[in-house]
PDB file of C-alpha atoms in Angstrom:
ATOM      1  CA  MET A 137      87.947  75.651 128.614  1.00  0.00           C
ATOM      2  CA  THR A 138      90.167  76.839 125.804  1.00  0.00           C
ATOM      3  CA  HIS A 139      92.795  79.390 126.455  1.00  0.00           C
ATOM      4  CA  GLN A 140      92.522  82.455 124.189  1.00  0.00           C
ATOM      5  CA  LYS A 141      95.537  84.644 123.911  1.00  0.00           C
ATOM      6  CA  ARG A 142      94.765  88.328 124.243  1.00  0.00           C
ATOM      7  CA  GLN A 143      96.821  90.557 121.981  1.00  0.00           C
ATOM      8  CA  SER A 144      96.670  94.130 120.858  1.00  0.00           C
ATOM      9  CA  PRO A 145      95.920  94.764 117.165  1.00  0.00           C
ATOM     10  CA  LEU A 146      99.608  95.524 116.626  1.00  0.00           C
ATOM     11  CA  GLY A 147     100.565  92.241 118.247  1.00  0.00           C
ATOM     12  CA  GLN A 148      98.121  90.387 116.025  1.00  0.00           C
ATOM     13  CA  ALA A 149      99.488  92.052 112.889  1.00  0.00           C
ATOM     14  CA  ARG A 150     103.115  91.224 113.628  1.00  0.00           C
ATOM     15  CA  GLY A 151     104.345  88.216 111.759  1.00  0.00           C
ATOM     16  CA  HIS A 152     101.520  88.316 109.234  1.00  0.00           C
ATOM     17  CA  GLY A 153     103.279  90.348 106.556  1.00  0.00           C
ATOM     18  CA  SER A 154     104.032  89.307 103.024  1.00  0.00           C
ATOM     19  CA  ALA A 155     106.236  86.275 102.593  1.00  0.00           C
ATOM     20  CA  LYS A 156     107.329  87.562  99.203  1.00  0.00           C
ATOM     21  CA  SER A 157     110.291  89.728  98.275  1.00  0.00           C
ATOM     22  CA  GLY A 158     108.776  93.043  99.339  1.00  0.00           C
ATOM     23  CA  SER A 159     111.903  94.532 100.878  1.00  0.00           C
ATOM     24  CA  HIS A 160     114.009  93.652  97.834  1.00  0.00           C
ATOM     25  CA  HIS A 161     111.381  95.208  95.561  1.00  0.00           C
ATOM     26  CA  TRP A 162     111.233  98.319  97.760  1.00  0.00           C
ATOM     27  CA  THR A 163     115.040  98.636  97.641  1.00  0.00           C
ATOM     28  CA  LEU A 164     115.086  98.307  93.843  1.00  0.00           C
ATOM     29  CA  GLN A 165     112.441 101.019  93.515  1.00  0.00           C
ATOM     30  CA  ARG A 166     114.465 103.378  95.689  1.00  0.00           C
ATOM     31  CA  MET A 167     117.705 102.604  93.846  1.00  0.00           C
ATOM     32  CA  THR A 168     116.157 103.246  90.437  1.00  0.00           C
ATOM     33  CA  SER A 169     114.523 106.477  91.613  1.00  0.00           C
ATOM     34  CA  VAL A 170     117.841 107.721  93.010  1.00  0.00           C
ATOM     35  CA  ALA A 171     119.603 106.760  89.756  1.00  0.00           C
ATOM     36  CA  LEU A 172     116.994 108.650  87.731  1.00  0.00           C
ATOM     37  CA  VAL A 173     117.833 111.948  89.449  1.00  0.00           C
ATOM     38  CA  PRO A 174     121.287 112.467  87.863  1.00  0.00           C
ATOM     39  CA  LEU A 175     120.222 110.728  84.643  1.00  0.00           C
ATOM     40  CA  GLY A 176     117.182 112.981  84.341  1.00  0.00           C
ATOM     41  CA  LEU A 177     119.246 116.076  85.087  1.00  0.00           C
ATOM     42  CA  TRP A 178     121.761 115.029  82.412  1.00  0.00           C
ATOM     43  CA  PHE A 179     118.967 114.438  79.892  1.00  0.00           C
ATOM     44  CA  PHE A 180     117.273 117.806  80.481  1.00  0.00           C
ATOM     45  CA  TYR A 181     120.630 119.610  80.523  1.00  0.00           C
ATOM     46  CA  SER A 182     121.428 117.995  77.168  1.00  0.00           C
ATOM     47  CA  LEU A 183     118.087 119.081  75.741  1.00  0.00           C
ATOM     48  CA  ILE A 184     118.630 122.660  76.874  1.00  0.00           C
ATOM     49  CA  THR A 185     122.290 123.076  75.890  1.00  0.00           C
ATOM     50  CA  ASN A 186     122.249 121.281  72.526  1.00  0.00           C
ATOM     51  CA  ASP A 187     120.421 122.403  69.424  1.00  0.00           C
ATOM     52  CA  LEU A 188     118.315 119.286  68.987  1.00  0.00           C
ATOM     53  CA  SER A 189     115.756 120.967  66.761  1.00  0.00           C
ATOM     54  CA  ASN A 190     116.162 118.616  63.811  1.00  0.00           C
ATOM     55  CA  TYR A 191     116.604 114.921  63.174  1.00  0.00           C
ATOM     56  CA  GLN A 192     120.222 115.119  62.042  1.00  0.00           C
ATOM     57  CA  ALA A 193     121.245 117.039  65.177  1.00  0.00           C
ATOM     58  CA  VAL A 194     119.624 114.420  67.425  1.00  0.00           C
ATOM     59  CA  VAL A 195     121.291 111.583  65.509  1.00  0.00           C
ATOM     60  CA  THR A 196     124.674 113.306  65.696  1.00  0.00           C
ATOM     61  CA  TRP A 197     124.206 113.862  69.441  1.00  0.00           C
ATOM     62  CA  LEU A 198     123.250 110.210  70.031  1.00  0.00           C
ATOM     63  CA  GLN A 199     126.200 108.976  67.975  1.00  0.00           C
ATOM     64  CA  SER A 200     128.511 110.304  70.665  1.00  0.00           C
ATOM     65  CA  PRO A 201     129.527 107.291  72.797  1.00  0.00           C
ATOM     66  CA  PHE A 202     128.908 109.268  75.998  1.00  0.00           C
ATOM     67  CA  SER A 203     125.392 110.367  74.996  1.00  0.00           C
ATOM     68  CA  PHE A 204     124.628 106.913  73.613  1.00  0.00           C
ATOM     69  CA  ALA A 205     125.653 105.188  76.868  1.00  0.00           C
ATOM     70  CA  LEU A 206     123.818 107.612  79.143  1.00  0.00           C
ATOM     71  CA  MET A 207     120.683 107.547  76.988  1.00  0.00           C
ATOM     72  CA  GLY A 208     120.707 103.743  77.061  1.00  0.00           C
ATOM     73  CA  LEU A 209     121.154 103.748  80.828  1.00  0.00           C
ATOM     74  CA  THR A 210     118.414 106.353  81.269  1.00  0.00           C
ATOM     75  CA  LEU A 211     115.983 104.306  79.185  1.00  0.00           C
ATOM     76  CA  LEU A 212     116.857 101.085  80.990  1.00  0.00           C
ATOM     77  CA  VAL A 213     116.494 102.561  84.473  1.00  0.00           C
ATOM     78  CA  ALA A 214     113.332 104.543  83.635  1.00  0.00           C
ATOM     79  CA  LEU A 215     111.572 101.557  82.069  1.00  0.00           C
ATOM     80  CA  TYR A 216     112.571  99.246  84.919  1.00  0.00           C
ATOM     81  CA  HIS A 217     111.427 101.814  87.488  1.00  0.00           C
ATOM     82  CA  GLY A 218     108.112 102.181  85.683  1.00  0.00           C
ATOM     83  CA  ALA A 219     107.594  98.424  85.554  1.00  0.00           C
ATOM     84  CA  LEU A 220     108.377  98.095  89.273  1.00  0.00           C
ATOM     85  CA  GLY A 221     105.952 100.861  90.173  1.00  0.00           C
ATOM     86  CA  LEU A 222     103.132  99.473  88.069  1.00  0.00           C
ATOM     87  CA  GLN A 223     103.754  96.018  89.520  1.00  0.00           C
ATOM     88  CA  VAL A 224     103.294  97.379  93.048  1.00  0.00           C
ATOM     89  CA  VAL A 225     100.029  99.079  92.089  1.00  0.00           C
ATOM     90  CA  LEU A 226      98.690  95.885  90.509  1.00  0.00           C
ATOM     91  CA  GLU A 227      99.772  93.705  93.430  1.00  0.00           C
ATOM     92  CA  ASP A 228      98.110  96.069  95.898  1.00  0.00           C
ATOM     93  CA  TYR A 229      94.838  96.756  94.099  1.00  0.00           C
ATOM     94  CA  VAL A 230      94.042  93.724  91.922  1.00  0.00           C
ATOM     95  CA  HIS A 231      92.641  91.097  94.259  1.00  0.00           C
ATOM     96  CA  ASN A 232      91.691  88.298  91.865  1.00  0.00           C
ATOM     97  CA  GLU A 233      94.780  86.087  91.563  1.00  0.00           C
ATOM     98  CA  GLY A 234      94.088  85.088  87.948  1.00  0.00           C
ATOM     99  CA  THR A 235      93.598  88.670  86.835  1.00  0.00           C
ATOM    100  CA  LYS A 236      96.647  89.749  88.812  1.00  0.00           C
ATOM    101  CA  PHE A 237      98.809  87.092  87.139  1.00  0.00           C
ATOM    102  CA  ILE A 238      97.652  88.041  83.629  1.00  0.00           C
ATOM    103  CA  THR A 239      98.068  91.784  84.177  1.00  0.00           C
ATOM    104  CA  LEU A 240     101.516  91.371  85.745  1.00  0.00           C
ATOM    105  CA  LEU A 241     102.578  89.192  82.819  1.00  0.00           C
ATOM    106  CA  GLY A 242     101.190  91.800  80.427  1.00  0.00           C
ATOM    107  CA  VAL A 243     103.082  94.591  82.177  1.00  0.00           C
ATOM    108  CA  LYS A 244     106.330  92.644  81.953  1.00  0.00           C
ATOM    109  CA  LEU A 245     105.779  91.920  78.252  1.00  0.00           C
ATOM    110  CA  VAL A 246     104.895  95.539  77.462  1.00  0.00           C
ATOM    111  CA  PHE A 247     107.902  96.954  79.297  1.00  0.00           C
ATOM    112  CA  ALA A 248     110.235  94.342  77.781  1.00  0.00           C
ATOM    113  CA  SER A 249     108.906  95.251  74.327  1.00  0.00           C
ATOM    114  CA  LEU A 250     109.411  98.950  75.023  1.00  0.00           C
ATOM    115  CA  ALA A 251     112.983  98.300  76.162  1.00  0.00           C
ATOM    116  CA  LEU A 252     113.776  96.175  73.106  1.00  0.00           C
ATOM    117  CA  GLY A 253     112.288  98.789  70.788  1.00  0.00           C
ATOM    118  CA  ALA A 254     114.161 101.626  72.470  1.00  0.00           C
ATOM    119  CA  PHE A 255     117.486  99.805  72.351  1.00  0.00           C
ATOM    120  CA  TYR A 256     116.933  98.763  68.751  1.00  0.00           C
ATOM    121  CA  ALA A 257     116.325 102.422  67.867  1.00  0.00           C
ATOM    122  CA  LEU A 258     119.433 103.547  69.773  1.00  0.00           C
ATOM    123  CA  ILE A 259     121.626 100.940  68.109  1.00  0.00           C
ATOM    124  CA  HIS A 260     120.167 101.809  64.713  1.00  0.00           C
ATOM    125  CA  ILE A 261     120.873 105.515  65.269  1.00  0.00           C
ATOM    126  CA  GLN A 262     124.388 104.689  66.453  1.00  0.00           C
ATOM    127  CA  SER A 263     125.055 102.844  63.188  1.00  0.00           C
ATOM    128  CA  LEU A 264     123.798 105.614  60.885  1.00  0.00           C
ATOM    129  CA  SER A 265     126.185 107.682  58.863  1.00  0.00           C
ATOM    130  CA  PHE A 266     125.068 110.743  57.017  1.00  0.00           C
ATOM    131  CA  SER A 267     126.222 111.242  53.496  1.00  0.00           C
ATOM    132  CA  SER A 268     124.285 113.439  51.142  1.00  0.00           C
ATOM    133  CA  THR A 269     122.797 110.400  49.376  1.00  0.00           C
ATOM    134  CA  GLU A 270     121.652 108.582  52.519  1.00  0.00           C
ATOM    135  CA  PHE A 271     119.935 111.422  54.333  1.00  0.00           C
ATOM    136  CA  VAL A 272     116.460 111.807  52.919  1.00  0.00           C
ATOM    137  CA  HIS A 273     114.049 113.872  54.934  1.00  0.00           C
TER     138      HIS A 273
END
């Protein structure tokens, strides 16, 4: 006669969690969300207190080293937070391993492309100088 161990459902579930880096991922999500609070407040405060109604005003604002650095940090943290969140959704709800791999790879490529494009635009704006001959609207 074989001996069957009787356990409660909780006892059966213990030790069967993910062997992946779930706690590290969870911590990164919380850290980026906490970082986005002051960065988001700074961004909205800047929008409200500065006259950013035209292109030249926005460029002048972003040419400030302080605004440039905080905008870069805001973009970096927001894009990383978005990628982490979408990764969790895909890992939880896409059950086919092949599809999951392709979609996760796609998400990483899309968010990396967005980050590169955003930083290229920021660096380009930082390097602009406005003389009357260069500014064509």
